CSV table of C-alpha atoms in Angstrom, one decimal:
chain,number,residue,atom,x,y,z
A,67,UNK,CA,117.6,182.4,96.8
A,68,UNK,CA,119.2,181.7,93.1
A,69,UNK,CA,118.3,184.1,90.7
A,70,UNK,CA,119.4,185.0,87.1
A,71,UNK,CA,121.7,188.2,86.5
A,72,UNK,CA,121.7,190.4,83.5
A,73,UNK,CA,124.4,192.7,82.3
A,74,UNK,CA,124.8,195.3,81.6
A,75,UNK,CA,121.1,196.9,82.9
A,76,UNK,CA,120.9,199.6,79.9
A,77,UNK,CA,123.2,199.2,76.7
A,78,UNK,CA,123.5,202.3,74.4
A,79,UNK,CA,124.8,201.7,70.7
A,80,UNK,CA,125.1,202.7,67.5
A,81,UNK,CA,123.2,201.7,64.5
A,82,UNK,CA,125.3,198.9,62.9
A,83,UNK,CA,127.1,198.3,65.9
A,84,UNK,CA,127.4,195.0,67.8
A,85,UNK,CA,126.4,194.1,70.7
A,86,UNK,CA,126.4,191.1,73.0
A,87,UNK,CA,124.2,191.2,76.2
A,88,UNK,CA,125.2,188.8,78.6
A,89,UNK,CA,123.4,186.5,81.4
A,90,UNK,CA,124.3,184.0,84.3
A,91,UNK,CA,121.2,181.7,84.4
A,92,UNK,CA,120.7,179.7,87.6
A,93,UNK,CA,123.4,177.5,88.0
A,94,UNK,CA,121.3,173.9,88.0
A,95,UNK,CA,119.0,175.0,85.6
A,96,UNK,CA,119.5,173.0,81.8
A,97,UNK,CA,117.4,175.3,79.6
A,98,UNK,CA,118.5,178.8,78.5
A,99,UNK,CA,116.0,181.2,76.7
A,100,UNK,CA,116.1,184.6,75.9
A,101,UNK,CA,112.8,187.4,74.7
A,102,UNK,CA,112.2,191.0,74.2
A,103,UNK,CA,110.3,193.2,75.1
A,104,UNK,CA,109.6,196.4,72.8
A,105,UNK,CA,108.1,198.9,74.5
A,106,UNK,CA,104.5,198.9,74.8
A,107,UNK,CA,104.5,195.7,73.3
A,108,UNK,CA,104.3,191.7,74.6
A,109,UNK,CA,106.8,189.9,75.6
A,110,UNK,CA,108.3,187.8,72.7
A,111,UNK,CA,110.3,184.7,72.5
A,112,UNK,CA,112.8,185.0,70.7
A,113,UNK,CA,114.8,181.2,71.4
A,114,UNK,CA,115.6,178.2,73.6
A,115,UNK,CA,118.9,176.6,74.2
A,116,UNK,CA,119.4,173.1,75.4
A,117,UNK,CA,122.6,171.0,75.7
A,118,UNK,CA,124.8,173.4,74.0
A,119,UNK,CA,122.6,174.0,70.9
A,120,UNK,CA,119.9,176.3,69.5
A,121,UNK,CA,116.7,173.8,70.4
A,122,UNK,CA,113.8,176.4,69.0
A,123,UNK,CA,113.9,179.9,67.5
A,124,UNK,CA,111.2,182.0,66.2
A,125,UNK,CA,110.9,184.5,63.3
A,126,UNK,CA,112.5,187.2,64.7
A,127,UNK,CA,115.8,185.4,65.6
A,128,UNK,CA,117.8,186.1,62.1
A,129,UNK,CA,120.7,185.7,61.1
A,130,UNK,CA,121.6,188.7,63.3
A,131,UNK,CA,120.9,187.1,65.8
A,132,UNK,CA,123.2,184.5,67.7
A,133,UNK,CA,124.1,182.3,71.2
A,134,UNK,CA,126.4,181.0,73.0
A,135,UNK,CA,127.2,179.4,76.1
A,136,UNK,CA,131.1,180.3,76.2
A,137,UNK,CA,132.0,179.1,79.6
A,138,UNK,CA,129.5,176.5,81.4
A,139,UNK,CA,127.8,179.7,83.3
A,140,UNK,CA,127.2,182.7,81.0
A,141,UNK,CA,124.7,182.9,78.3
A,142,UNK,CA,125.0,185.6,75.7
A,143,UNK,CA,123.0,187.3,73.0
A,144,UNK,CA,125.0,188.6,69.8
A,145,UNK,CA,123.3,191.0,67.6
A,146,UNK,CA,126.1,191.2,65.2
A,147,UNK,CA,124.5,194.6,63.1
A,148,UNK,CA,121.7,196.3,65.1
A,149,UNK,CA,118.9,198.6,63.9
A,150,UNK,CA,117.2,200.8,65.3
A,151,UNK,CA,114.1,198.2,66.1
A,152,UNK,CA,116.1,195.7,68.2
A,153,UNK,CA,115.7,198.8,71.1
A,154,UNK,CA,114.0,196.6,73.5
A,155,UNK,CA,113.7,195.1,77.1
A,156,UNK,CA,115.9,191.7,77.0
A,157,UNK,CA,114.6,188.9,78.9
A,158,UNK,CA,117.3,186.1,80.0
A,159,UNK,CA,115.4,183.1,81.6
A,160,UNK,CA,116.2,179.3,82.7
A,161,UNK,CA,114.5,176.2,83.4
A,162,UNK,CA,115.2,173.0,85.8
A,163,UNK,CA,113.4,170.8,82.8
A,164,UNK,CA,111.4,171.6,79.7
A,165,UNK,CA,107.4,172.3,79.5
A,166,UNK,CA,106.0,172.5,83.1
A,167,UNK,CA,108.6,173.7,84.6
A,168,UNK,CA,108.9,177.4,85.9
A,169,UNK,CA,111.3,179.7,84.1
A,170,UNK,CA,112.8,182.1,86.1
A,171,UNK,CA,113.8,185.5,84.2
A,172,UNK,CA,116.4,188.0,85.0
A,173,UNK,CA,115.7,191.9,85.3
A,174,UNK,CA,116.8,192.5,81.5
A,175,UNK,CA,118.7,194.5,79.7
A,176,UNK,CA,117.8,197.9,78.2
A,177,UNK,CA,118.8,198.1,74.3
A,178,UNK,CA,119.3,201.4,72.8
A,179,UNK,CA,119.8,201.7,69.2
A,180,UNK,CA,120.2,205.3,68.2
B,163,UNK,CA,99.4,177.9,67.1
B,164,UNK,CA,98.8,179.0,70.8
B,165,UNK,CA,98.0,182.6,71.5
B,166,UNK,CA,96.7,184.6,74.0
B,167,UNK,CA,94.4,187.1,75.0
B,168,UNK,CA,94.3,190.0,77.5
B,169,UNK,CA,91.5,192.1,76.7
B,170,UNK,CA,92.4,194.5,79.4
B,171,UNK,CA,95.2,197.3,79.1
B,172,UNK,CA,95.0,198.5,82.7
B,173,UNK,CA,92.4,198.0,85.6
B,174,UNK,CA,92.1,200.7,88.7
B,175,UNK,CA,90.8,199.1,91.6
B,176,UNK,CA,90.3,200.5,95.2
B,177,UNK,CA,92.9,199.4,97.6
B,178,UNK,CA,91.4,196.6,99.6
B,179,UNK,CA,88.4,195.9,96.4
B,180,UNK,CA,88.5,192.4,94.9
B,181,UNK,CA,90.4,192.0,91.4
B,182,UNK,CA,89.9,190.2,88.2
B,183,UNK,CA,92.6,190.0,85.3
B,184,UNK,CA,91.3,188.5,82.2
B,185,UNK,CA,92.9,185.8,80.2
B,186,UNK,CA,91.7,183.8,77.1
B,187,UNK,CA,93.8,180.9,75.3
B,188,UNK,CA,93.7,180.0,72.3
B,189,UNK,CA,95.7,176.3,70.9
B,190,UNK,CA,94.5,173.5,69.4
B,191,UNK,CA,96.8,171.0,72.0
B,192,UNK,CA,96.9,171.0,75.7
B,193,UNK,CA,98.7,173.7,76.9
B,194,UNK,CA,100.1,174.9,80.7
B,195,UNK,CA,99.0,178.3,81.8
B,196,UNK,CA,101.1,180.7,83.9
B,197,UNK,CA,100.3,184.1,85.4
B,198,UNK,CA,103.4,186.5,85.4
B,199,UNK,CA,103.8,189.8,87.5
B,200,UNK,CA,106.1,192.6,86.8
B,201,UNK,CA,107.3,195.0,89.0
B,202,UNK,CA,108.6,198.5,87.5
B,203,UNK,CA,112.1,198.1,86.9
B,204,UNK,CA,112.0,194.5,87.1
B,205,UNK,CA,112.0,191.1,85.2
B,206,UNK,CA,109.0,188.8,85.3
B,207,UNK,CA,108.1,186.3,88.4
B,208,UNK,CA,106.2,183.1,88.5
B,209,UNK,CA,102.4,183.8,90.7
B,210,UNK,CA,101.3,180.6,89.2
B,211,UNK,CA,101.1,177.9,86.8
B,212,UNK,CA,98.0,175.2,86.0
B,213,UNK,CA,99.7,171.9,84.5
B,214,UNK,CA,96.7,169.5,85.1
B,215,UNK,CA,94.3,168.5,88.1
B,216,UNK,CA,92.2,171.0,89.6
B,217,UNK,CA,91.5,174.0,87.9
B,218,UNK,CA,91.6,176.6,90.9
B,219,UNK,CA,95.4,176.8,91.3
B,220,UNK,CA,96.6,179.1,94.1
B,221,UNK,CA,99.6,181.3,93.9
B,222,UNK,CA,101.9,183.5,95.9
B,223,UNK,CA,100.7,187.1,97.3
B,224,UNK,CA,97.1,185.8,97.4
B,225,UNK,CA,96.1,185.2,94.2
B,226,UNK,CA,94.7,182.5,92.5
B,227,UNK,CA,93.2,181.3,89.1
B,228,UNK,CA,90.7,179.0,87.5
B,229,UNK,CA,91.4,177.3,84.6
B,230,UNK,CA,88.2,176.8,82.5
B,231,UNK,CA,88.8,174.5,79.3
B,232,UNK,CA,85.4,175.0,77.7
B,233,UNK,CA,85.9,179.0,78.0
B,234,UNK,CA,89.3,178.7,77.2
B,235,UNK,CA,89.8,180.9,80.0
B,236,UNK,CA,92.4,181.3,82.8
B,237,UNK,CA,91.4,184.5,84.8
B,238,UNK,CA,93.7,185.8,87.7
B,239,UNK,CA,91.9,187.0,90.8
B,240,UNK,CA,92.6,188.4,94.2
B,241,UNK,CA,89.8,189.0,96.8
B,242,UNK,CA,91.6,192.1,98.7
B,243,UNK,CA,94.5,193.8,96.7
B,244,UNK,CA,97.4,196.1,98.3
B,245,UNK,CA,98.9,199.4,97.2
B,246,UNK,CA,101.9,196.6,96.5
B,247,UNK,CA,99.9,194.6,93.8
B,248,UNK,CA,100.3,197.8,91.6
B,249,UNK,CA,102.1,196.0,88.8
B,250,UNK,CA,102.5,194.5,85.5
B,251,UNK,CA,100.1,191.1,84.8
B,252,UNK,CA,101.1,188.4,82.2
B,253,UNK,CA,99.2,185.5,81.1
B,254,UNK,CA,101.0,183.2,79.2
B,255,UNK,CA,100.9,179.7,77.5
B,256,UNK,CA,103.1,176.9,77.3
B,257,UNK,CA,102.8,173.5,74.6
B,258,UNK,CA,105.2,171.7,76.6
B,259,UNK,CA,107.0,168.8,75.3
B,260,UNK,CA,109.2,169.6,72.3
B,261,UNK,CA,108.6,172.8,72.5
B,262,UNK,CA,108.7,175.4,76.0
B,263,UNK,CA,108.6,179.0,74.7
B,264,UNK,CA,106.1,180.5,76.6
B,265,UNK,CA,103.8,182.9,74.4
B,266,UNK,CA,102.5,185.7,76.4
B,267,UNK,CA,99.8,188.0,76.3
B,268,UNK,CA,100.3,192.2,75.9
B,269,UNK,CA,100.0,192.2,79.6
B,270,UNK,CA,97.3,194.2,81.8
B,271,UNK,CA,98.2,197.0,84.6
B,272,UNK,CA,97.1,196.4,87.8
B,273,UNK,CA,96.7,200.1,89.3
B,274,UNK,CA,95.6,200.3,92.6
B,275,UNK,CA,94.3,203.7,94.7
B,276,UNK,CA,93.9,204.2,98.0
């Protein structure tokens, strides 16, 4: 069964530091998303990628923040600068079609900003 | 704006005891409703979604949901849980159409005793 892969599982980093946590969504899925998780907290969205470009963001997606689809099968998350609140569960998911349709998430990636 | 609502942090139940999980909505559009579970260590998975038609929706492992528009409610049940329903629960909406973040709810623990 297809499923979406996260790496690496736990990333340790320096304040400041970047970091780009990296995701192979299901392979004829269109929609790309990515939320976090801090812990003890909901699930947040953080934003939705669709034919190569940023389709919705919310507040917490800053300038920090950035996407890419490199190669036609990763997806990545840059934080270029991180502080120490970025530590959180990330959440890679895709989507067949928009709305109704499931998305399917990876297992995540640990942050640790120290 | 669409939130949601789990009023419940964590529920113990008797193995083998019927379950309810809690879930309120709140949106001024029509929204889709999904039910998430979350295994330690893992990401989230799909138990089920209500799009439109009838509001008891069935899911995977057994457990099912009602959609109820004039309570704004879409609670999660099982009628016999399993040491292996010990998990993480998510409720979560969806707008659809332009938009297909799903917004989810802080999440309720399913802990189940033999």
């Amino acid at each position: 069964e297809p499923e979406v892969t996260q790496t690496p599982s736990h990333q340790v980093t320096q304040m400041g530091q970047e970091v780009i946590l990296r995701c192979v969504p299901i392979s004829n899925h269109l929609y790309f998303y990515w939320y976090r998780q801090i812990l003890g907290q909901k699930v947040e969205f953080l934003v939705s990628f669709y034919n190569n470009e940023i389709s919705e963001k919310s507040e917490i997606f800053d300038d920090q923040f950035s996407v890419e689809r490199p190669d036609g099968s990763n997806f990545t998350l840059k934080i270029r600068s991180t502080k120490l609140e970025d530590s959180a569960m990330y959440f890679c998911a895709s989507s067949r079609t928009s709305g109704d349709n499931e998305q399917f998430f990876g297992p995540g990636t640990r942050l640790t900003v120290l | 704006a669409q939130s949601v609502t789990q009023l419940d942090s964590q529920v113990p139940v008797f193995e083998e005891a019927p379950v309810e999980l809690r879930c309120n909505y709140s949106s001024s559009v029509s929204v889709y409703l999904f039910w998430y579970v979350q295994y330690p260590n893992q990401g989230l998975q799909l138990l089920l979604k209500y799009l439109s038609g009838s509001t008891l929706v069935k899911g995977i492992n057994g457990f099912e949901a009602e959609f109820n528009k004039s309570q704004t409610s879409f609670h999660l049940r099982k009628p016999s849980v399993h040491i292996s329903d010990t998990a993480e629960y998510f409720c979560a909406v969806c707008r659809g159409g332009a938009t297909n973040k799903l917004i989810f709810g802080t999440g309720t623990l399913l802990a189940v005793q033999p």
